[in-house]
CSV table of N, CA and C in Angstrom, one decimal:
chain,number,residue,atom,x,y,z
X,1,MET,N,62.8,22.5,-183.0
X,1,MET,CA,64.3,22.8,-182.4
X,1,MET,C,63.4,24.0,-180.8
X,2,PRO,N,63.8,22.4,-179.3
X,2,PRO,CA,62.6,23.6,-178.7
X,2,PRO,C,64.2,24.6,-178.1
X,3,GLU,N,63.0,25.6,-177.8
X,3,GLU,CA,63.3,27.1,-177.3
X,3,GLU,C,63.9,26.9,-176.0
X,4,GLU,N,65.2,27.9,-176.6
X,4,GLU,CA,66.5,27.9,-175.4
X,4,GLU,C,66.0,28.2,-173.6
X,5,VAL,N,66.8,27.1,-172.9
X,5,VAL,CA,65.7,28.1,-171.1
X,5,VAL,C,67.2,28.4,-170.9
X,6,THR,N,66.2,29.8,-169.8
X,6,THR,CA,67.9,30.4,-169.7
X,6,THR,C,67.1,31.1,-168.4
X,7,ALA,N,67.9,31.5,-167.7
X,7,ALA,CA,67.9,32.3,-166.5
X,7,ALA,C,68.9,33.6,-166.0
X,8,THR,N,68.7,34.4,-165.0
X,8,THR,CA,69.4,35.2,-164.6
X,8,THR,C,69.2,36.0,-163.6
X,9,LEU,N,70.1,36.3,-163.1
X,9,LEU,CA,70.5,37.1,-162.1
X,9,LEU,C,71.3,38.5,-161.4
X,10,ARG,N,70.8,38.6,-160.8
X,10,ARG,CA,72.4,40.4,-160.9
X,10,ARG,C,71.9,40.7,-160.2
X,11,VAL,N,73.0,40.8,-158.6
X,11,VAL,CA,72.7,40.7,-157.7
X,11,VAL,C,73.9,41.7,-157.1
X,12,ARG,N,73.9,42.5,-156.0
X,12,ARG,CA,74.8,43.2,-155.1
X,12,ARG,C,75.6,42.1,-153.7
X,13,MET,N,76.7,41.9,-153.3
X,13,MET,CA,77.8,41.4,-152.6
X,13,MET,C,77.9,42.3,-152.1
X,14,SER,N,76.7,41.9,-150.2
X,14,SER,CA,76.3,43.1,-149.6
X,14,SER,C,77.6,42.5,-148.2
X,15,GLN,N,77.9,43.5,-147.2
X,15,GLN,CA,78.4,42.6,-146.2
X,15,GLN,C,78.5,42.1,-145.3
X,16,GLN,N,77.5,41.8,-145.6
X,16,GLN,CA,76.5,40.4,-145.0
X,16,GLN,C,77.3,38.9,-146.1
X,17,ASP,N,77.2,39.8,-147.1
X,17,ASP,CA,77.3,38.1,-148.0
X,17,ASP,C,79.6,37.7,-147.4
X,18,ALA,N,80.1,38.8,-147.2
X,18,ALA,CA,81.2,38.2,-146.8
X,18,ALA,C,81.8,37.5,-146.0
X,19,HIS,N,82.3,36.6,-146.1
X,19,HIS,CA,83.4,36.1,-144.9
X,19,HIS,C,84.2,35.2,-144.4
X,20,TYR,N,85.0,36.6,-145.4
X,20,TYR,CA,87.1,36.0,-144.8
X,20,TYR,C,87.2,37.7,-145.1
X,21,GLY,N,88.0,37.6,-144.2
X,21,GLY,CA,89.0,39.0,-144.4
X,21,GLY,C,89.1,40.0,-145.0
X,22,GLY,N,88.8,41.1,-145.2
X,22,GLY,CA,89.4,41.5,-147.1
X,22,GLY,C,87.6,41.9,-147.9
X,23,SER,N,86.8,41.7,-146.9
X,23,SER,CA,85.0,41.9,-147.5
X,23,SER,C,85.3,41.0,-148.4
X,24,LEU,N,86.3,39.6,-148.2
X,24,LEU,CA,86.0,38.6,-149.2
X,24,LEU,C,84.7,37.7,-149.3
X,25,VAL,N,84.4,37.9,-150.4
X,25,VAL,CA,82.7,36.6,-149.8
X,25,VAL,C,83.2,35.0,-150.1
X,26,ASP,N,82.2,33.7,-149.8
X,26,ASP,CA,82.9,32.5,-149.9
X,26,ASP,C,82.2,32.0,-151.0
X,27,GLY,N,82.9,31.9,-151.2
X,27,GLY,CA,82.1,30.4,-153.0
X,27,GLY,C,80.7,30.4,-152.8
X,28,ALA,N,79.9,29.6,-152.3
X,28,ALA,CA,79.1,29.4,-151.8
X,28,ALA,C,78.2,29.9,-152.1
X,29,ARG,N,78.2,31.1,-151.7
X,29,ARG,CA,77.0,32.1,-151.8
X,29,ARG,C,77.1,32.7,-153.4
X,30,LEU,N,78.0,32.5,-154.0
X,30,LEU,CA,77.6,32.2,-155.5
X,30,LEU,C,76.9,30.9,-155.9
X,31,LEU,N,76.7,30.1,-155.4
X,31,LEU,CA,76.8,28.6,-155.1
X,31,LEU,C,74.5,28.9,-155.0
X,32,ARG,N,74.4,29.5,-153.7
X,32,ARG,CA,73.4,29.8,-153.6
X,32,ARG,C,73.0,30.6,-155.0
X,33,LEU,N,73.6,31.1,-155.4
X,33,LEU,CA,72.8,31.8,-156.9
X,33,LEU,C,72.3,30.5,-158.2
X,34,PHE,N,72.8,30.2,-158.0
X,34,PHE,CA,73.1,29.2,-158.9
X,34,PHE,C,71.8,27.6,-158.7
X,35,GLY,N,71.8,27.8,-157.3
X,35,GLY,CA,70.4,26.8,-156.7
X,35,GLY,C,69.2,27.5,-157.1
X,36,ASP,N,69.1,28.8,-156.7
X,36,ASP,CA,68.1,29.6,-157.7
X,36,ASP,C,67.2,29.6,-158.3
X,37,LEU,N,69.0,29.2,-159.6
X,37,LEU,CA,68.6,29.6,-160.8
X,37,LEU,C,68.5,28.4,-161.4
X,38,VAL,N,68.4,27.3,-161.1
X,38,VAL,CA,68.0,26.2,-161.7
X,38,VAL,C,67.0,25.7,-161.0
X,39,THR,N,66.7,26.9,-159.8
X,39,THR,CA,64.7,25.9,-159.6
X,39,THR,C,64.1,27.0,-160.6
X,40,GLU,N,64.2,28.2,-160.3
X,40,GLU,CA,63.8,29.1,-162.3
X,40,GLU,C,63.6,28.0,-163.4
X,41,ILE,N,64.6,27.2,-163.9
X,41,ILE,CA,65.7,26.5,-165.0
X,41,ILE,C,63.9,25.6,-165.2
X,42,THR,N,64.1,25.3,-163.9
X,42,THR,CA,63.4,23.5,-164.1
X,42,THR,C,61.5,23.9,-164.3
X,43,ILE,N,61.4,25.2,-163.5
X,43,ILE,CA,60.0,25.8,-162.7
X,43,ILE,C,59.4,26.5,-164.7
X,44,ARG,N,60.3,26.6,-165.0
X,44,ARG,CA,60.0,26.8,-166.6
X,44,ARG,C,60.1,25.8,-167.8
X,45,SER,N,60.8,25.2,-168.0
X,45,SER,CA,60.9,23.8,-168.4
X,45,SER,C,59.9,22.5,-167.8
X,46,ASP,N,59.9,23.0,-167.3
X,46,ASP,CA,59.0,21.4,-166.2
X,46,ASP,C,57.7,22.2,-165.0
X,47,GLY,N,57.2,23.4,-164.5
X,47,GLY,CA,55.9,23.9,-163.9
X,47,GLY,C,56.7,22.9,-162.3
X,48,ASP,N,57.8,22.6,-162.4
X,48,ASP,CA,58.1,22.3,-161.1
X,48,ASP,C,59.3,22.8,-160.2
X,49,GLU,N,60.0,23.0,-159.2
X,49,GLU,CA,60.8,23.8,-158.7
X,49,GLU,C,62.0,22.7,-158.5
X,50,GLY,N,61.7,21.1,-158.3
X,50,GLY,CA,63.0,19.9,-158.3
X,50,GLY,C,64.2,19.4,-157.6
X,51,LEU,N,64.8,19.4,-157.9
X,51,LEU,CA,65.8,19.4,-156.8
X,51,LEU,C,67.1,19.7,-157.4
X,52,LEU,N,67.7,20.0,-157.2
X,52,LEU,CA,69.2,20.1,-157.5
X,52,LEU,C,69.7,18.9,-156.3
X,53,THR,N,70.5,18.0,-157.1
X,53,THR,CA,71.3,16.6,-156.6
X,53,THR,C,72.7,17.0,-156.7
X,54,GLU,N,72.9,18.0,-157.8
X,54,GLU,CA,74.7,17.9,-157.8
X,54,GLU,C,75.0,19.2,-158.5
X,55,TYR,N,76.2,19.2,-158.0
X,55,TYR,CA,76.7,20.2,-158.6
X,55,TYR,C,78.6,19.0,-159.8
X,56,ARG,N,78.9,20.1,-160.9
X,56,ARG,CA,80.4,19.0,-161.3
X,56,ARG,C,81.4,20.0,-161.4
X,57,ARG,N,82.1,19.8,-162.2
X,57,ARG,CA,83.3,20.2,-162.3
X,57,ARG,C,83.0,22.5,-162.5
X,58,VAL,N,83.0,22.6,-161.3
X,58,VAL,CA,83.0,23.8,-160.2
X,58,VAL,C,84.2,24.5,-159.8
X,59,GLU,N,83.8,25.9,-160.8
X,59,GLU,CA,85.6,26.6,-160.4
X,59,GLU,C,85.2,28.0,-160.1
X,60,PHE,N,86.0,28.1,-159.4
X,60,PHE,CA,86.1,29.6,-158.7
X,60,PHE,C,86.7,30.5,-159.3
X,61,LEU,N,86.7,30.9,-160.3
X,61,LEU,CA,88.5,31.6,-161.2
X,61,LEU,C,88.7,33.0,-160.4
X,62,ALA,N,87.5,33.6,-159.9
X,62,ALA,CA,88.3,35.1,-158.9
X,62,ALA,C,88.0,35.7,-158.5
X,63,PRO,N,88.2,36.5,-156.9
X,63,PRO,CA,87.8,36.7,-156.0
X,63,PRO,C,86.4,37.5,-155.8
X,64,VAL,N,85.8,37.6,-154.7
X,64,VAL,CA,84.0,39.0,-154.9
X,64,VAL,C,84.2,38.8,-153.5
X,65,HIS,N,84.3,40.9,-154.1
X,65,HIS,CA,84.5,41.1,-152.7
X,65,HIS,C,83.2,41.7,-152.1
X,66,ALA,N,82.1,42.1,-151.2
X,66,ALA,CA,81.8,43.0,-150.8
X,66,ALA,C,81.8,44.3,-151.7
X,67,GLY,N,80.0,44.5,-152.1
X,67,GLY,CA,79.9,45.8,-153.0
X,67,GLY,C,80.1,45.7,-154.6
X,68,ASP,N,80.8,44.3,-154.5
X,68,ASP,CA,81.1,43.9,-156.1
X,68,ASP,C,79.4,43.0,-156.7
X,69,TYR,N,79.5,43.9,-158.0
X,69,TYR,CA,77.8,43.0,-159.0
X,69,TYR,C,78.1,42.1,-159.5
X,70,ILE,N,77.0,41.0,-159.2
X,70,ILE,CA,77.9,39.9,-159.3
X,70,ILE,C,75.8,39.6,-160.4
X,71,GLU,N,76.7,39.0,-161.6
X,71,GLU,CA,75.7,38.0,-162.6
X,71,GLU,C,75.7,37.0,-162.6
X,72,ALA,N,74.5,35.9,-162.5
X,72,ALA,CA,74.4,34.7,-162.3
X,72,ALA,C,73.3,34.8,-163.6
X,73,THR,N,74.1,33.8,-164.9
X,73,THR,CA,73.5,33.2,-165.4
X,73,THR,C,73.3,31.3,-165.7
X,74,ALA,N,72.7,30.9,-165.9
X,74,ALA,CA,72.3,29.9,-165.8
X,74,ALA,C,71.4,29.1,-167.3
X,75,ARG,N,72.2,28.0,-167.7
X,75,ARG,CA,71.5,27.2,-169.3
X,75,ARG,C,71.0,25.8,-169.4
X,76,LEU,N,69.8,25.8,-169.4
X,76,LEU,CA,69.2,24.6,-169.7
X,76,LEU,C,70.2,23.6,-170.8
X,77,VAL,N,71.2,22.3,-171.0
X,77,VAL,CA,71.6,22.1,-171.6
X,77,VAL,C,71.6,20.1,-171.8
X,78,GLY,N,71.0,19.9,-171.5
X,78,GLY,CA,70.5,18.3,-171.4
X,78,GLY,C,69.8,17.8,-170.1
X,79,ARG,N,68.4,17.5,-171.0
X,79,ARG,CA,67.4,16.8,-171.0
X,79,ARG,C,67.0,14.9,-170.0
X,80,SER,N,67.1,14.8,-169.7
X,80,SER,CA,65.8,12.8,-169.8
X,80,SER,C,64.8,12.5,-168.8
X,81,ARG,N,64.4,12.1,-169.2
X,81,ARG,CA,63.7,11.8,-168.1
X,81,ARG,C,63.3,12.5,-166.5
X,82,LEU,N,64.2,12.5,-165.9
X,82,LEU,CA,64.1,12.3,-164.7
X,82,LEU,C,65.4,13.7,-164.5
X,83,ARG,N,66.1,13.7,-165.5
X,83,ARG,CA,67.6,14.8,-164.8
X,83,ARG,C,67.6,15.8,-165.9
X,84,ARG,N,67.7,17.5,-165.5
X,84,ARG,CA,67.9,18.3,-166.1
X,84,ARG,C,69.5,18.7,-166.0
X,85,THR,N,70.2,18.7,-167.3
X,85,THR,CA,71.9,19.7,-167.0
X,85,THR,C,71.9,20.3,-167.8
X,86,VAL,N,72.3,21.5,-166.7
X,86,VAL,CA,72.6,23.0,-166.2
X,86,VAL,C,73.8,23.4,-166.3
X,87,GLU,N,73.6,23.8,-167.1
X,87,GLU,CA,75.1,25.1,-167.3
X,87,GLU,C,75.5,26.8,-166.7
X,88,PHE,N,75.6,26.7,-165.3
X,88,PHE,CA,76.4,28.1,-165.0
X,88,PHE,C,77.6,29.4,-164.7
X,89,THR,N,76.9,30.0,-165.4
X,89,THR,CA,77.8,30.7,-165.2
X,89,THR,C,77.9,32.1,-163.8
X,90,ALA,N,79.2,33.4,-163.3
X,90,ALA,CA,78.6,34.2,-162.4
X,90,ALA,C,79.8,35.3,-162.6
X,91,HIS,N,79.9,36.1,-163.6
X,91,HIS,CA,80.1,37.5,-164.3
X,91,HIS,C,80.2,38.9,-162.8
X,92,LYS,N,81.7,38.9,-162.4
X,92,LYS,CA,81.2,40.3,-161.9
X,92,LYS,C,81.5,41.5,-163.1
X,93,THR,N,80.3,41.9,-162.7
X,93,THR,CA,79.6,43.4,-164.0
X,93,THR,C,80.0,45.4,-163.1
X,94,ILE,N,79.4,45.2,-161.7
X,94,ILE,CA,81.1,46.2,-160.6
X,94,ILE,C,81.5,45.5,-160.2
X,95,VAL,N,82.6,46.2,-159.6
X,95,VAL,CA,84.0,46.1,-159.0
X,95,VAL,C,83.7,47.4,-158.1
X,96,SER,N,83.2,47.2,-156.8
X,96,SER,CA,84.0,47.6,-155.4
X,96,SER,C,85.2,47.8,-155.2
X,97,THR,N,85.9,49.4,-155.1
X,97,THR,CA,86.4,49.8,-154.9
X,97,THR,C,86.7,50.9,-153.5
X,98,TYR,N,86.6,50.2,-152.3
X,98,TYR,CA,86.0,50.6,-151.2
X,98,TYR,C,87.8,51.5,-150.5
X,99,GLU,N,88.9,50.9,-151.4
X,99,GLU,CA,89.8,51.7,-151.4
X,99,GLU,C,90.3,52.9,-151.4
X,100,LEU,N,89.5,53.0,-152.3
X,100,LEU,CA,89.6,55.1,-152.9
X,100,LEU,C,88.3,55.4,-152.3
X,101,GLY,N,87.7,55.0,-151.7
X,101,GLY,CA,87.3,55.5,-150.8
X,101,GLY,C,85.6,54.7,-150.4
X,102,PRO,N,84.9,55.3,-149.6
X,102,PRO,CA,84.1,54.1,-148.5
X,102,PRO,C,83.3,53.9,-149.6
X,103,THR,N,82.7,54.5,-150.6
X,103,THR,CA,81.6,54.8,-151.2
X,103,THR,C,81.5,54.3,-152.4
X,104,ARG,N,83.0,54.1,-152.9
X,104,ARG,CA,83.7,53.9,-155.2
X,104,ARG,C,83.3,52.6,-154.9
X,105,ALA,N,83.2,52.2,-156.6
X,105,ALA,CA,82.9,51.5,-157.6
X,105,ALA,C,83.1,51.6,-158.8
X,106,GLU,N,83.5,51.1,-159.5
X,106,GLU,CA,82.9,50.9,-160.9
X,106,GLU,C,82.4,49.6,-161.8
X,107,ALA,N,82.0,50.2,-163.1
X,107,ALA,CA,81.3,49.7,-163.7
X,107,ALA,C,82.7,49.3,-164.9
X,108,SER,N,82.5,47.1,-164.9
X,108,SER,CA,83.4,46.4,-165.7
X,108,SER,C,82.8,47.1,-166.8
X,109,GLU,N,84.0,47.1,-167.7
X,109,GLU,CA,83.3,47.2,-169.4
X,109,GLU,C,83.7,45.3,-170.0
X,110,GLU,N,84.6,44.9,-169.6
X,110,GLU,CA,84.0,43.9,-170.0
X,110,GLU,C,84.0,42.8,-168.0
X,111,PRO,N,82.6,42.2,-168.4
X,111,PRO,CA,83.0,41.7,-166.8
X,111,PRO,C,83.4,40.6,-166.4
X,112,ALA,N,83.9,40.2,-165.8
X,112,ALA,CA,85.0,39.2,-164.2
X,112,ALA,C,83.9,38.0,-165.0
X,113,LEU,N,84.6,36.4,-165.5
X,113,LEU,CA,84.2,35.6,-165.0
X,113,LEU,C,84.6,35.2,-163.5
X,114,VAL,N,83.5,34.6,-162.7
X,114,VAL,CA,84.5,34.5,-161.2
X,114,VAL,C,84.7,33.4,-161.4
X,115,CYS,N,83.1,32.7,-161.3
X,115,CYS,CA,83.3,31.3,-161.2
X,115,CYS,C,82.2,30.6,-162.3
X,116,ARG,N,82.4,29.7,-162.8
X,116,ARG,CA,81.7,28.7,-163.3
X,116,ARG,C,81.2,26.7,-162.9
X,117,ALA,N,80.0,26.4,-163.5
X,117,ALA,CA,79.9,25.3,-163.1
X,117,ALA,C,78.8,24.2,-163.7
X,118,VAL,N,78.5,23.1,-163.8
X,118,VAL,CA,77.5,22.3,-163.9
X,118,VAL,C,77.2,21.5,-163.1
X,119,GLY,N,75.7,21.4,-162.9
X,119,GLY,CA,74.7,21.2,-162.1
X,119,GLY,C,73.3,20.1,-162.5
X,120,THR,N,73.1,19.3,-161.8
X,120,THR,CA,72.4,18.6,-162.1
X,120,THR,C,70.8,18.2,-161.2
X,121,ALA,N,70.0,19.1,-161.7
X,121,ALA,CA,68.7,18.7,-161.4
X,121,ALA,C,67.3,17.0,-161.2
X,122,VAL,N,66.9,16.9,-160.8
X,122,VAL,CA,65.7,16.1,-160.7
X,122,VAL,C,64.3,16.5,-160.3
X,123,VAL,N,63.5,16.5,-161.2
X,123,VAL,CA,62.4,17.0,-162.0
X,123,VAL,C,61.5,15.2,-161.3
X,124,PRO,N,60.2,15.2,-160.1
X,124,PRO,CA,59.7,14.3,-160.1
X,124,PRO,C,58.3,13.4,-161.8
X,125,PRO,N,59.0,12.2,-162.2
X,125,PRO,CA,58.2,12.3,-163.2
X,125,PRO,C,56.7,12.4,-164.0
X,126,ALA,N,56.2,12.7,-162.2
X,126,ALA,CA,55.1,12.6,-161.9
X,126,ALA,C,54.5,14.3,-162.7
X,127,ALA,N,55.4,15.0,-162.5
X,127,ALA,CA,55.4,16.4,-162.0
X,127,ALA,C,55.8,17.5,-163.5
X,128,ALA,N,57.3,16.3,-163.7
X,128,ALA,CA,57.7,17.0,-165.5
X,128,ALA,C,57.0,17.0,-166.4
X,129,ARG,N,56.8,17.8,-167.7
X,129,ARG,CA,56.8,18.3,-168.5
X,129,ARG,C,57.2,18.0,-169.7
X,130,ARG,N,57.6,17.7,-170.8
X,130,ARG,CA,58.9,18.2,-172.2
X,130,ARG,C,58.5,18.8,-172.6
X,131,ASN,N,56.9,19.4,-171.9
X,131,ASN,CA,57.4,21.5,-173.3
X,131,ASN,C,56.0,22.2,-172.1
X,132,ALA,N,57.1,22.8,-171.4
X,132,ALA,CA,56.1,23.1,-170.3
X,132,ALA,C,55.5,24.8,-171.2
X,133,THR,N,55.2,25.2,-171.1
X,133,THR,CA,54.2,26.2,-171.6
X,133,THR,C,54.4,27.3,-170.2
X,134,PRO,N,53.8,28.8,-171.1
X,134,PRO,CA,54.2,29.6,-169.6
X,134,PRO,C,52.8,29.3,-169.3
X,135,THR,N,52.2,29.8,-167.9
X,135,THR,CA,51.5,29.9,-167.1
X,135,THR,C,50.9,31.5,-167.0
X,136,ARG,N,50.0,31.3,-167.0
X,136,ARG,CA,49.6,33.5,-165.8
X,136,ARG,C,49.6,33.7,-164.6
X,137,THR,N,50.1,34.7,-164.2
X,137,THR,CA,50.8,34.8,-162.9
X,137,THR,C,49.6,35.0,-162.3
X,138,ARG,N,49.9,35.4,-160.6
X,138,ARG,CA,48.7,35.6,-160.1
X,138,ARG,C,48.6,36.9,-161.0
X,139,ALA,N,48.7,37.7,-161.2
X,139,ALA,CA,48.8,39.5,-161.8
X,139,ALA,C,47.4,39.5,-163.0
X,140,GLN,N,48.2,37.9,-163.7
X,140,GLN,CA,46.6,37.8,-164.9
X,140,GLN,C,45.9,37.0,-164.3
X,141,ASN,N,45.4,36.9,-163.9
X,141,ASN,CA,45.1,36.2,-163.0
X,141,ASN,C,43.3,37.0,-162.3
X,142,LEU,N,44.2,37.9,-161.5
X,142,LEU,CA,43.2,38.6,-161.5
X,142,LEU,C,42.2,39.8,-162.1
X,143,PRO,N,41.0,39.0,-162.2
X,143,PRO,CA,40.1,40.2,-162.7
X,143,PRO,C,40.1,41.9,-162.7
X,144,SER,N,40.0,41.9,-163.7
X,144,SER,CA,40.2,42.7,-164.3
X,144,SER,C,38.8,44.5,-163.8
X,145,ARG,N,39.2,45.3,-163.3
X,145,ARG,CA,38.3,46.2,-162.4
X,145,ARG,C,37.9,47.6,-163.5
X,146,VAL,N,36.9,47.8,-164.3
X,146,VAL,CA,35.5,48.5,-164.7
X,146,VAL,C,35.5,49.5,-164.4
């Protein structure tokens, strides 16, 4: 059975991410995280960045505000010759509570699902590998000092 391919990012939503009143973050910010994750998935699975071509079943389930921490995860769930199907989730792990003070926040005991989606990426046939193997990082390629 092939190894499961996943990727995760955890980021703090900043005031710059807030787009609406009440420091509400727009959903496009979460989709941008998903785009970064699908790129990592295709690199891990195929050795190529691929191209995100669509989102399906996008659901925004809870508001996200500046100061909240979001953990976004992607999992490769299907592949064909050209396409990679990826499931995405985003959970709020830390909640800003600025109404209690200008720097207040609380860690969530149970992270709240704020968004989920399914996406498709296309990997050019010449670049696609069925069983990608880990590649050496630049640091690993540097000669060791004696």
